[in-house]
Amino acid sequence: MSEAAFRDLYRRLRDQAPDGGAHPRGALDRITPERVVAAAAGVRYGRTVSMAAPIETTPGLDDREPASHRMTAPAPGETDAPGLHFARDRFAMNVHGDVDSHLDALCHVIFDGELHGGVPASSVTPDGAGALTLDLVRDGIVGRGVLLDIPRLRGVPWLDPGDEVTAADLTAAEAAQEVTVGPGDLLFVRVGHRRRRRSLGAWNAAEARAGLHPEAMPFLAERRVAALGSDGNNDTAPSAVAEVPFPVHVLAVHAMGLHLMDYLDFEELVPVCEQLGRWHFLCVVAPLRLPAATGSPVNPIAVL
């Protein structure tokens, strides 16, 4: 895709976004109270399934700076000592890596010197972001989730790195799974990244990974989805637009105001959806309360 074609698509999607891309909450206001109630009313079995991968602390080809987890207590000898003692630990991570499940706030993507809605990029300082931060989702994201399984559609265990999901794939997956993506939905697109990683081992996902093609994004705009998540990065690598490394991030976050969830894990959810014969569910996303942050580790829960 040429840069000119990408920028034309960017302008069209920005103009279709709420208030022309200037809405402070982006697409989140598409999740109305009525849609939350309807999603909750769809719960039939009381099954809950995590859509996050375990946070990893071991370096790998796709994780040069893994999260760190260390115990700070008990001190040596305290485990056998009488009286009360506490086990304590400390955790730190690079939120926007290529392994751990995380959510991107609307301040995460800077494009042409601006954030979503024309907010100046200077609002992001060394002390934190000053606008469009994780604080927008302090009350969580709750709504109807829909999972579209592209490897299942194509009859393969996973998409190979560099492969791209098109709008035609999304439409065909809807038909095959007898589900329709609608306004206010949280759309989850499986490319099989997690299954491939567990089967073949880690690889440098920064250089090669499956994801959505930029031309798939009008599908999301037409359906008026509220958020997007994938078991990969959402973007392919190498990029479909040579001049723009993460075109889907630019289109989704910057133009459309969509919160993104990267590197989720659908491998436990898929067999449950197949068993129950349904690919939609109540979805509860609860990021950390980090008011000035650009993202957060996240554990979306599907409730069926």
PDB file of C-alpha atoms in Angstrom:
ATOM      1  CA  MET A   1       0.000   0.000   0.000  1.00  0.00           C
ATOM      2  CA  SER A   2       1.455   3.374  -0.954  1.00  0.00           C
ATOM      3  CA  GLU A   3       1.863   6.159   1.571  1.00  0.00           C
ATOM      4  CA  ALA A   4      -0.527   8.329  -0.454  1.00  0.00           C
ATOM      5  CA  ALA A   5      -3.222   5.640  -0.377  1.00  0.00           C
ATOM      6  CA  PHE A   6      -2.655   5.152   3.350  1.00  0.00           C
ATOM      7  CA  ARG A   7      -3.009   8.861   4.079  1.00  0.00           C
ATOM      8  CA  ASP A   8      -6.199   8.998   2.054  1.00  0.00           C
ATOM      9  CA  LEU A   9      -7.574   6.084   4.064  1.00  0.00           C
ATOM     10  CA  TYR A  10      -6.435   7.779   7.276  1.00  0.00           C
ATOM     11  CA  ARG A  11      -8.350  10.960   6.412  1.00  0.00           C
ATOM     12  CA  ARG A  12     -11.507   9.038   5.503  1.00  0.00           C
ATOM     13  CA  LEU A  13     -11.487   7.034   8.740  1.00  0.00           C
ATOM     14  CA  ARG A  14     -10.696  10.098  10.844  1.00  0.00           C
ATOM     15  CA  ASP A  15     -13.618  11.954   9.304  1.00  0.00           C
ATOM     16  CA  GLN A  16     -15.943   9.015  10.071  1.00  0.00           C
ATOM     17  CA  ALA A  17     -14.833   8.848  13.722  1.00  0.00           C
ATOM     18  CA  PRO A  18     -17.018  10.347  16.484  1.00  0.00           C
ATOM     19  CA  ASP A  19     -16.936  14.154  16.134  1.00  0.00           C
ATOM     20  CA  GLY A  20     -14.476  13.812  13.279  1.00  0.00           C
ATOM     21  CA  GLY A  21     -11.861  12.250  15.507  1.00  0.00           C
ATOM     22  CA  ALA A  22     -12.051  14.960  18.177  1.00  0.00           C
ATOM     23  CA  HIS A  23     -14.155  13.095  20.745  1.00  0.00           C
ATOM     24  CA  PRO A  24     -12.182  12.899  24.017  1.00  0.00           C
ATOM     25  CA  ARG A  25     -13.185   9.279  24.710  1.00  0.00           C
ATOM     26  CA  GLY A  26     -12.724   8.100  21.160  1.00  0.00           C
ATOM     27  CA  ALA A  27     -15.021   5.223  20.250  1.00  0.00           C
ATOM     28  CA  LEU A  28     -15.793   4.206  23.842  1.00  0.00           C
ATOM     29  CA  ASP A  29     -19.067   6.132  23.894  1.00  0.00           C
ATOM     30  CA  ARG A  30     -20.423   3.639  21.385  1.00  0.00           C
ATOM     31  CA  ILE A  31     -20.756   1.327  24.378  1.00  0.00           C
ATOM     32  CA  THR A  32     -24.036   2.689  25.739  1.00  0.00           C
ATOM     33  CA  PRO A  33     -25.627   1.527  29.009  1.00  0.00           C
ATOM     34  CA  GLU A  34     -28.288  -0.211  26.949  1.00  0.00           C
ATOM     35  CA  ARG A  35     -25.639  -2.180  25.049  1.00  0.00           C
ATOM     36  CA  VAL A  36     -23.940  -3.222  28.291  1.00  0.00           C
ATOM     37  CA  VAL A  37     -27.277  -4.453  29.654  1.00  0.00           C
ATOM     38  CA  ALA A  38     -27.939  -6.372  26.433  1.00  0.00           C
ATOM     39  CA  ALA A  39     -24.475  -7.958  26.565  1.00  0.00           C
ATOM     40  CA  ALA A  40     -24.998  -8.987  30.183  1.00  0.00           C
ATOM     41  CA  ALA A  41     -28.394 -10.439  29.319  1.00  0.00           C
ATOM     42  CA  GLY A  42     -26.675 -12.691  26.784  1.00  0.00           C
ATOM     43  CA  VAL A  43     -24.809 -14.633  29.484  1.00  0.00           C
ATOM     44  CA  ARG A  44     -26.221 -18.164  29.467  1.00  0.00           C
ATOM     45  CA  TYR A  45     -23.729 -20.566  31.023  1.00  0.00           C
ATOM     46  CA  GLY A  46     -21.788 -18.638  33.657  1.00  0.00           C
ATOM     47  CA  ARG A  47     -18.495 -19.627  32.010  1.00  0.00           C
ATOM     48  CA  THR A  48     -15.595 -17.196  32.411  1.00  0.00           C
ATOM     49  CA  VAL A  49     -12.455 -17.406  30.257  1.00  0.00           C
ATOM     50  CA  SER A  50      -9.340 -15.246  30.368  1.00  0.00           C
ATOM     51  CA  MET A  51      -8.092 -13.742  27.109  1.00  0.00           C
ATOM     52  CA  ALA A  52      -4.654 -12.814  28.475  1.00  0.00           C
ATOM     53  CA  ALA A  53      -1.396 -14.728  28.345  1.00  0.00           C
ATOM     54  CA  PRO A  54       0.670 -15.293  31.495  1.00  0.00           C
ATOM     55  CA  ILE A  55       3.173 -12.471  31.938  1.00  0.00           C
ATOM     56  CA  GLU A  56       6.655 -13.723  31.097  1.00  0.00           C
ATOM     57  CA  THR A  57       9.854 -12.943  32.980  1.00  0.00           C
ATOM     58  CA  THR A  58      12.370 -14.871  30.855  1.00  0.00           C
ATOM     59  CA  PRO A  59      14.155 -13.166  27.931  1.00  0.00           C
ATOM     60  CA  GLY A  60      13.349 -14.476  24.441  1.00  0.00           C
ATOM     61  CA  LEU A  61      13.748 -13.669  20.785  1.00  0.00           C
ATOM     62  CA  ASP A  62      10.595 -11.548  20.986  1.00  0.00           C
ATOM     63  CA  ASP A  63      11.130 -10.278  24.532  1.00  0.00           C
ATOM     64  CA  ARG A  64      14.547  -8.722  25.096  1.00  0.00           C
ATOM     65  CA  GLU A  65      13.280  -6.757  28.091  1.00  0.00           C
ATOM     66  CA  PRO A  66      10.876  -9.110  29.880  1.00  0.00           C
ATOM     67  CA  ALA A  67       8.881  -8.198  32.930  1.00  0.00           C
ATOM     68  CA  SER A  68      10.667  -8.582  36.235  1.00  0.00           C
ATOM     69  CA  HIS A  69       9.184 -10.230  39.279  1.00  0.00           C
ATOM     70  CA  ARG A  70      11.116 -10.595  42.505  1.00  0.00           C
ATOM     71  CA  MET A  71      10.291 -11.448  46.072  1.00  0.00           C
ATOM     72  CA  THR A  72      10.948  -8.749  48.659  1.00  0.00           C
ATOM     73  CA  ALA A  73       9.816 -10.769  51.682  1.00  0.00           C
ATOM     74  CA  PRO A  74       9.980 -12.951  53.686  1.00  0.00           C
ATOM     75  CA  ALA A  75      13.598 -12.440  54.665  1.00  0.00           C
ATOM     76  CA  PRO A  76      15.860 -15.486  55.137  1.00  0.00           C
ATOM     77  CA  GLY A  77      14.808 -17.338  58.241  1.00  0.00           C
ATOM     78  CA  GLU A  78      11.383 -15.739  58.560  1.00  0.00           C
ATOM     79  CA  THR A  79       9.515 -18.676  57.039  1.00  0.00           C
ATOM     80  CA  ASP A  80      10.408 -20.846  60.033  1.00  0.00           C
ATOM     81  CA  ALA A  81      10.166 -18.103  62.659  1.00  0.00           C
ATOM     82  CA  PRO A  82       7.176 -17.899  65.022  1.00  0.00           C
ATOM     83  CA  GLY A  83       4.672 -15.077  64.759  1.00  0.00           C
ATOM     84  CA  LEU A  84       3.219 -13.183  61.792  1.00  0.00           C
ATOM     85  CA  HIS A  85       5.144 -12.542  58.568  1.00  0.00           C
ATOM     86  CA  PHE A  86       4.117 -11.580  55.031  1.00  0.00           C
ATOM     87  CA  ALA A  87       5.218 -12.734  51.613  1.00  0.00           C
ATOM     88  CA  ARG A  88       5.746  -9.665  49.403  1.00  0.00           C
ATOM     89  CA  ASP A  89       6.934  -9.111  45.859  1.00  0.00           C
ATOM     90  CA  ARG A  90       7.642  -6.431  43.262  1.00  0.00           C
ATOM     91  CA  PHE A  91       6.668  -6.351  39.590  1.00  0.00           C
ATOM     92  CA  ALA A  92       7.835  -4.133  36.690  1.00  0.00           C
ATOM     93  CA  MET A  93       7.310  -4.377  32.945  1.00  0.00           C
ATOM     94  CA  ASN A  94       7.670  -2.689  29.584  1.00  0.00           C
ATOM     95  CA  VAL A  95       3.965  -2.305  28.824  1.00  0.00           C
ATOM     96  CA  HIS A  96       4.199  -2.068  25.021  1.00  0.00           C
ATOM     97  CA  GLY A  97       6.300  -5.142  24.300  1.00  0.00           C
ATOM     98  CA  ASP A  98       5.835  -8.021  21.852  1.00  0.00           C
ATOM     99  CA  VAL A  99       4.801 -10.724  24.318  1.00  0.00           C
ATOM    100  CA  ASP A 100       2.672  -9.603  27.246  1.00  0.00           C
ATOM    101  CA  SER A 101      -1.037  -8.834  26.864  1.00  0.00           C
ATOM    102  CA  HIS A 102      -1.652  -5.099  27.134  1.00  0.00           C
ATOM    103  CA  LEU A 103      -4.009  -2.260  26.277  1.00  0.00           C
ATOM    104  CA  ASP A 104      -2.962   0.849  24.348  1.00  0.00           C
ATOM    105  CA  ALA A 105      -4.391   4.158  25.553  1.00  0.00           C
ATOM    106  CA  LEU A 106      -5.325   6.823  23.021  1.00  0.00           C
ATOM    107  CA  CYS A 107      -2.165   8.791  23.884  1.00  0.00           C
ATOM    108  CA  HIS A 108       0.060   5.897  22.798  1.00  0.00           C
ATOM    109  CA  VAL A 109       0.245   6.788  19.091  1.00  0.00           C
ATOM    110  CA  ILE A 110       1.905  10.020  17.932  1.00  0.00           C
ATOM    111  CA  PHE A 111       1.474  10.747  14.225  1.00  0.00           C
ATOM    112  CA  ASP A 112       2.554  13.912  12.450  1.00  0.00           C
ATOM    113  CA  GLY A 113       3.132  15.622  15.792  1.00  0.00           C
ATOM    114  CA  GLU A 114      -0.332  14.959  17.181  1.00  0.00           C
ATOM    115  CA  LEU A 115      -2.324  12.503  19.248  1.00  0.00           C
ATOM    116  CA  HIS A 116      -5.872  11.385  18.461  1.00  0.00           C
ATOM    117  CA  GLY A 117      -8.234  14.259  17.792  1.00  0.00           C
ATOM    118  CA  GLY A 118      -5.480  16.789  17.120  1.00  0.00           C
ATOM    119  CA  VAL A 119      -4.209  16.869  20.706  1.00  0.00           C
ATOM    120  CA  PRO A 120      -0.613  18.199  20.624  1.00  0.00           C
ATOM    121  CA  ALA A 121       1.997  15.498  21.142  1.00  0.00           C
ATOM    122  CA  SER A 122       3.718  17.897  23.570  1.00  0.00           C
ATOM    123  CA  SER A 123       1.085  16.834  26.111  1.00  0.00           C
ATOM    124  CA  VAL A 124       3.209  13.690  26.580  1.00  0.00           C
ATOM    125  CA  THR A 125       6.113  14.635  28.854  1.00  0.00           C
ATOM    126  CA  PRO A 126       8.801  12.747  30.794  1.00  0.00           C
ATOM    127  CA  ASP A 127       6.448  12.894  33.784  1.00  0.00           C
ATOM    128  CA  GLY A 128       3.623  11.146  31.925  1.00  0.00           C
ATOM    129  CA  ALA A 129       0.872  11.794  29.434  1.00  0.00           C
ATOM    130  CA  GLY A 130      -1.370  14.783  30.037  1.00  0.00           C
ATOM    131  CA  ALA A 131      -4.314  13.865  27.820  1.00  0.00           C
ATOM    132  CA  LEU A 132      -6.087  10.805  26.386  1.00  0.00           C
ATOM    133  CA  THR A 133      -4.428   8.682  29.062  1.00  0.00           C
ATOM    134  CA  LEU A 134      -5.346   5.358  30.605  1.00  0.00           C
ATOM    135  CA  ASP A 135      -7.584   7.342  32.938  1.00  0.00           C
ATOM    136  CA  LEU A 136     -10.222   7.290  30.185  1.00  0.00           C
ATOM    137  CA  VAL A 137     -10.813   3.617  30.988  1.00  0.00           C
ATOM    138  CA  ARG A 138     -10.589   3.871  34.765  1.00  0.00           C
ATOM    139  CA  ASP A 139     -14.104   2.395  34.986  1.00  0.00           C
ATOM    140  CA  GLY A 140     -13.179  -0.467  32.682  1.00  0.00           C
ATOM    141  CA  ILE A 141     -14.438  -1.431  29.249  1.00  0.00           C
ATOM    142  CA  VAL A 142     -17.515  -3.642  29.433  1.00  0.00           C
ATOM    143  CA  GLY A 143     -19.582  -4.694  26.465  1.00  0.00           C
ATOM    144  CA  ARG A 144     -20.320  -7.365  23.899  1.00  0.00           C
ATOM    145  CA  GLY A 145     -17.207  -9.108  22.670  1.00  0.00           C
ATOM    146  CA  VAL A 146     -17.041 -10.887  19.312  1.00  0.00           C
ATOM    147  CA  LEU A 147     -14.204 -13.241  18.356  1.00  0.00           C
ATOM    148  CA  LEU A 148     -13.470 -13.800  14.658  1.00  0.00           C
ATOM    149  CA  ASP A 149     -11.120 -16.755  14.130  1.00  0.00           C
ATOM    150  CA  ILE A 150      -9.245 -16.306  10.849  1.00  0.00           C
ATOM    151  CA  PRO A 151      -7.087 -19.483  10.983  1.00  0.00           C
ATOM    152  CA  ARG A 152     -10.260 -21.484  11.606  1.00  0.00           C
ATOM    153  CA  LEU A 153     -11.813 -19.831   8.545  1.00  0.00           C
ATOM    154  CA  ARG A 154      -8.815 -20.721   6.380  1.00  0.00           C
ATOM    155  CA  GLY A 155      -8.460 -24.245   7.788  1.00  0.00           C
ATOM    156  CA  VAL A 156      -4.962 -23.707   9.221  1.00  0.00           C
ATOM    157  CA  PRO A 157      -3.632 -23.686  12.812  1.00  0.00           C
ATOM    158  CA  TRP A 158      -2.256 -20.155  12.497  1.00  0.00           C
ATOM    159  CA  LEU A 159      -1.421 -17.431  10.014  1.00  0.00           C
ATOM    160  CA  ASP A 160       2.250 -17.296   9.096  1.00  0.00           C
ATOM    161  CA  PRO A 161       4.275 -14.210  10.006  1.00  0.00           C
ATOM    162  CA  GLY A 162       3.708 -11.507   7.413  1.00  0.00           C
ATOM    163  CA  ASP A 163       0.251 -12.797   6.470  1.00  0.00           C
ATOM    164  CA  GLU A 164      -2.547 -10.243   6.452  1.00  0.00           C
ATOM    165  CA  VAL A 165      -6.196 -10.281   7.515  1.00  0.00           C
ATOM    166  CA  THR A 166      -8.445  -8.513   5.021  1.00  0.00           C
ATOM    167  CA  ALA A 167     -11.944  -7.079   5.254  1.00  0.00           C
ATOM    168  CA  ALA A 168     -13.091 -10.051   3.160  1.00  0.00           C
ATOM    169  CA  ASP A 169     -11.641 -12.388   5.810  1.00  0.00           C
ATOM    170  CA  LEU A 170     -13.595 -10.620   8.546  1.00  0.00           C
ATOM    171  CA  THR A 171     -16.833 -10.788   6.574  1.00  0.00           C
ATOM    172  CA  ALA A 172     -16.287 -14.455   5.711  1.00  0.00           C
ATOM    173  CA  ALA A 173     -15.505 -15.301   9.348  1.00  0.00           C
ATOM    174  CA  GLU A 174     -18.782 -13.669  10.410  1.00  0.00           C
ATOM    175  CA  ALA A 175     -20.697 -15.878   7.988  1.00  0.00           C
ATOM    176  CA  ALA A 176     -18.804 -19.046   8.939  1.00  0.00           C
ATOM    177  CA  GLN A 177     -19.284 -18.436  12.664  1.00  0.00           C
ATOM    178  CA  GLU A 178     -22.872 -17.159  12.317  1.00  0.00           C
ATOM    179  CA  VAL A 179     -22.155 -13.951  14.196  1.00  0.00           C
ATOM    180  CA  THR A 180     -22.374 -10.298  13.176  1.00  0.00           C
ATOM    181  CA  VAL A 181     -20.169  -7.495  14.484  1.00  0.00           C
ATOM    182  CA  GLY A 182     -22.275  -4.501  15.467  1.00  0.00           C
ATOM    183  CA  PRO A 183     -22.134  -1.005  16.968  1.00  0.00           C
ATOM    184  CA  GLY A 184     -20.346  -0.797  20.297  1.00  0.00           C
ATOM    185  CA  ASP A 185     -18.852  -4.281  20.030  1.00  0.00           C
ATOM    186  CA  LEU A 186     -15.362  -5.165  21.207  1.00  0.00           C
ATOM    187  CA  LEU A 187     -13.886  -6.977  18.211  1.00  0.00           C
ATOM    188  CA  PHE A 188     -11.239  -9.646  18.762  1.00  0.00           C
ATOM    189  CA  VAL A 189      -9.383 -11.065  15.760  1.00  0.00           C
ATOM    190  CA  ARG A 190      -7.451 -14.314  16.135  1.00  0.00           C
ATOM    191  CA  VAL A 191      -4.417 -14.846  13.885  1.00  0.00           C
ATOM    192  CA  GLY A 192      -3.024 -17.823  15.840  1.00  0.00           C
ATOM    193  CA  HIS A 193       0.113 -16.018  17.068  1.00  0.00           C
ATOM    194  CA  ARG A 194       0.014 -17.680  20.487  1.00  0.00           C
ATOM    195  CA  ARG A 195      -0.528 -21.183  19.138  1.00  0.00           C
ATOM    196  CA  ARG A 196       2.361 -20.800  16.676  1.00  0.00           C
ATOM    197  CA  ARG A 197       4.653 -19.479  19.419  1.00  0.00           C
ATOM    198  CA  ARG A 198       3.850 -22.392  21.717  1.00  0.00           C
ATOM    199  CA  SER A 199       4.233 -24.925  18.904  1.00  0.00           C
ATOM    200  CA  LEU A 200       7.377 -23.629  17.194  1.00  0.00           C
ATOM    201  CA  GLY A 201       8.956 -21.395  19.830  1.00  0.00           C
ATOM    202  CA  ALA A 202       9.500 -17.659  19.971  1.00  0.00           C
ATOM    203  CA  TRP A 203      10.760 -15.650  17.014  1.00  0.00           C
ATOM    204  CA  ASN A 204      11.508 -11.989  16.416  1.00  0.00           C
ATOM    205  CA  ALA A 205       7.912 -10.783  16.146  1.00  0.00           C
ATOM    206  CA  ALA A 206       9.085  -7.203  15.670  1.00  0.00           C
ATOM    207  CA  GLU A 207      10.339  -8.208  12.223  1.00  0.00           C
ATOM    208  CA  ALA A 208       7.696 -10.740  11.158  1.00  0.00           C
ATOM    209  CA  ARG A 209       4.138 -11.253  12.414  1.00  0.00           C
ATOM    210  CA  ALA A 210       0.603 -11.695  11.142  1.00  0.00           C
ATOM    211  CA  GLY A 211      -1.995  -8.985  11.594  1.00  0.00           C
ATOM    212  CA  LEU A 212      -4.644  -6.862   9.937  1.00  0.00           C
ATOM    213  CA  HIS A 213      -4.125  -5.133   6.617  1.00  0.00           C
ATOM    214  CA  PRO A 214      -4.883  -1.391   6.796  1.00  0.00           C
ATOM    215  CA  GLU A 215      -7.630  -1.845   4.215  1.00  0.00           C
ATOM    216  CA  ALA A 216      -9.498  -4.029   6.734  1.00  0.00           C
ATOM    217  CA  MET A 217     -10.097  -1.017   8.974  1.00  0.00           C
ATOM    218  CA  PRO A 218     -13.108   0.364   7.056  1.00  0.00           C
ATOM    219  CA  PHE A 219     -14.914  -2.826   8.152  1.00  0.00           C
ATOM    220  CA  LEU A 220     -14.497  -1.675  11.765  1.00  0.00           C
ATOM    221  CA  ALA A 221     -15.597   1.855  10.918  1.00  0.00           C
ATOM    222  CA  GLU A 222     -18.722   0.629   9.108  1.00  0.00           C
ATOM    223  CA  ARG A 223     -19.638  -1.651  12.021  1.00  0.00           C
ATOM    224  CA  ARG A 224     -18.841   1.143  14.520  1.00  0.00           C
ATOM    225  CA  VAL A 225     -16.875  -1.073  16.873  1.00  0.00           C
ATOM    226  CA  ALA A 226     -15.673   0.352  20.194  1.00  0.00           C
ATOM    227  CA  ALA A 227     -12.322  -1.437  20.652  1.00  0.00           C
ATOM    228  CA  LEU A 228     -10.052  -3.908  18.854  1.00  0.00           C
ATOM    229  CA  GLY A 229      -7.908  -6.748  20.167  1.00  0.00           C
ATOM    230  CA  SER A 230      -5.768  -9.500  18.692  1.00  0.00           C
ATOM    231  CA  ASP A 231      -3.501 -12.313  19.797  1.00  0.00           C
ATOM    232  CA  GLY A 232      -0.769 -10.571  17.807  1.00  0.00           C
ATOM    233  CA  ASN A 233       0.170  -6.915  17.549  1.00  0.00           C
ATOM    234  CA  ASN A 234      -2.850  -6.085  15.321  1.00  0.00           C
ATOM    235  CA  ASP A 235      -0.280  -4.825  12.767  1.00  0.00           C
ATOM    236  CA  THR A 236       1.597  -7.049  10.358  1.00  0.00           C
ATOM    237  CA  ALA A 237       5.362  -7.030  10.012  1.00  0.00           C
ATOM    238  CA  PRO A 238       6.877  -6.130   7.664  1.00  0.00           C
ATOM    239  CA  SER A 239       4.469  -3.221   7.472  1.00  0.00           C
ATOM    240  CA  ALA A 240       1.972  -3.081   4.633  1.00  0.00           C
ATOM    241  CA  VAL A 241       2.954   0.593   4.268  1.00  0.00           C
ATOM    242  CA  ALA A 242       6.706   0.962   3.871  1.00  0.00           C
ATOM    243  CA  GLU A 243       6.740   4.548   5.142  1.00  0.00           C
ATOM    244  CA  VAL A 244       4.545   3.851   8.214  1.00  0.00           C
ATOM    245  CA  PRO A 245       5.753   1.058  10.542  1.00  0.00           C
ATOM    246  CA  PHE A 246       2.417   0.498  12.381  1.00  0.00           C
ATOM    247  CA  PRO A 247      -0.369   1.593  10.018  1.00  0.00           C
ATOM    248  CA  VAL A 248      -3.171  -0.239  11.850  1.00  0.00           C
ATOM    249  CA  HIS A 249      -2.158   1.409  15.116  1.00  0.00           C
ATOM    250  CA  VAL A 250      -2.232   4.793  13.392  1.00  0.00           C
ATOM    251  CA  LEU A 251      -5.627   4.147  11.829  1.00  0.00           C
ATOM    252  CA  ALA A 252      -7.213   2.517  14.884  1.00  0.00           C
ATOM    253  CA  VAL A 253      -5.881   4.640  17.741  1.00  0.00           C
ATOM    254  CA  HIS A 254      -5.040   7.930  16.053  1.00  0.00           C
ATOM    255  CA  ALA A 255      -7.731   8.241  13.370  1.00  0.00           C
ATOM    256  CA  MET A 256     -10.612   6.168  14.773  1.00  0.00           C
ATOM    257  CA  GLY A 257     -10.141   6.562  18.531  1.00  0.00           C
ATOM    258  CA  LEU A 258     -10.090   2.809  19.198  1.00  0.00           C
ATOM    259  CA  HIS A 259      -8.361   1.422  22.255  1.00  0.00           C
ATOM    260  CA  LEU A 260      -6.214  -1.512  21.122  1.00  0.00           C
ATOM    261  CA  MET A 261      -5.390  -4.727  22.960  1.00  0.00           C
ATOM    262  CA  ASP A 262      -2.236  -6.441  21.732  1.00  0.00           C
ATOM    263  CA  TYR A 263      -0.892  -9.952  22.268  1.00  0.00           C
ATOM    264  CA  LEU A 264      -3.975 -11.450  23.865  1.00  0.00           C
ATOM    265  CA  ASP A 265      -4.505 -15.211  24.077  1.00  0.00           C
ATOM    266  CA  PHE A 266      -7.598 -16.884  22.627  1.00  0.00           C
ATOM    267  CA  GLU A 267      -6.448 -20.500  22.824  1.00  0.00           C
ATOM    268  CA  GLU A 268      -8.597 -21.253  25.892  1.00  0.00           C
ATOM    269  CA  LEU A 269     -11.592 -19.332  24.566  1.00  0.00           C
ATOM    270  CA  VAL A 270     -11.804 -20.905  21.089  1.00  0.00           C
ATOM    271  CA  PRO A 271     -12.730 -24.437  22.248  1.00  0.00           C
ATOM    272  CA  VAL A 272     -15.330 -23.009  24.628  1.00  0.00           C
ATOM    273  CA  CYS A 273     -16.894 -21.011  21.796  1.00  0.00           C
ATOM    274  CA  GLU A 274     -16.866 -24.092  19.573  1.00  0.00           C
ATOM    275  CA  GLN A 275     -18.424 -26.240  22.296  1.00  0.00           C
ATOM    276  CA  LEU A 276     -21.182 -23.729  23.021  1.00  0.00           C
ATOM    277  CA  GLY A 277     -21.682 -22.795  19.370  1.00  0.00           C
ATOM    278  CA  ARG A 278     -21.415 -19.064  20.007  1.00  0.00           C
ATOM    279  CA  TRP A 279     -18.700 -16.515  19.282  1.00  0.00           C
ATOM    280  CA  HIS A 280     -20.064 -13.542  21.203  1.00  0.00           C
ATOM    281  CA  PHE A 281     -19.935 -12.950  24.944  1.00  0.00           C
ATOM    282  CA  LEU A 282     -19.989 -10.352  27.668  1.00  0.00           C
ATOM    283  CA  CYS A 283     -16.463  -8.958  27.888  1.00  0.00           C
ATOM    284  CA  VAL A 284     -14.967  -7.234  30.934  1.00  0.00           C
ATOM    285  CA  VAL A 285     -11.661  -5.364  30.518  1.00  0.00           C
ATOM    286  CA  ALA A 286     -10.184  -3.848  33.696  1.00  0.00           C
ATOM    287  CA  PRO A 287      -6.869  -2.010  33.176  1.00  0.00           C
ATOM    288  CA  LEU A 288      -4.834  -0.749  36.112  1.00  0.00           C
ATOM    289  CA  ARG A 289      -5.562   2.702  37.564  1.00  0.00           C
ATOM    290  CA  LEU A 290      -2.490   4.511  36.163  1.00  0.00           C
ATOM    291  CA  PRO A 291      -3.806   8.034  35.437  1.00  0.00           C
ATOM    292  CA  ALA A 292      -0.885   9.344  33.353  1.00  0.00           C
ATOM    293  CA  ALA A 293      -0.005   6.087  31.588  1.00  0.00           C
ATOM    294  CA  THR A 294      -0.026   5.247  27.880  1.00  0.00           C
ATOM    295  CA  GLY A 295      -1.105   1.646  28.457  1.00  0.00           C
ATOM    296  CA  SER A 296      -1.560  -1.153  30.953  1.00  0.00           C
ATOM    297  CA  PRO A 297      -1.195  -4.900  31.284  1.00  0.00           C
ATOM    298  CA  VAL A 298      -4.674  -6.274  30.850  1.00  0.00           C
ATOM    299  CA  ASN A 299      -6.675  -9.448  31.419  1.00  0.00           C
ATOM    300  CA  PRO A 300      -9.919  -9.331  29.411  1.00  0.00           C
ATOM    301  CA  ILE A 301     -12.504 -11.810  30.659  1.00  0.00           C
ATOM    302  CA  ALA A 302     -15.095 -13.409  28.378  1.00  0.00           C
ATOM    303  CA  VAL A 303     -18.314 -14.342  30.166  1.00  0.00           C
ATOM    304  CA  LEU A 304     -20.556 -16.766  28.296  1.00  0.00           C
TER     305      LEU A 304
END
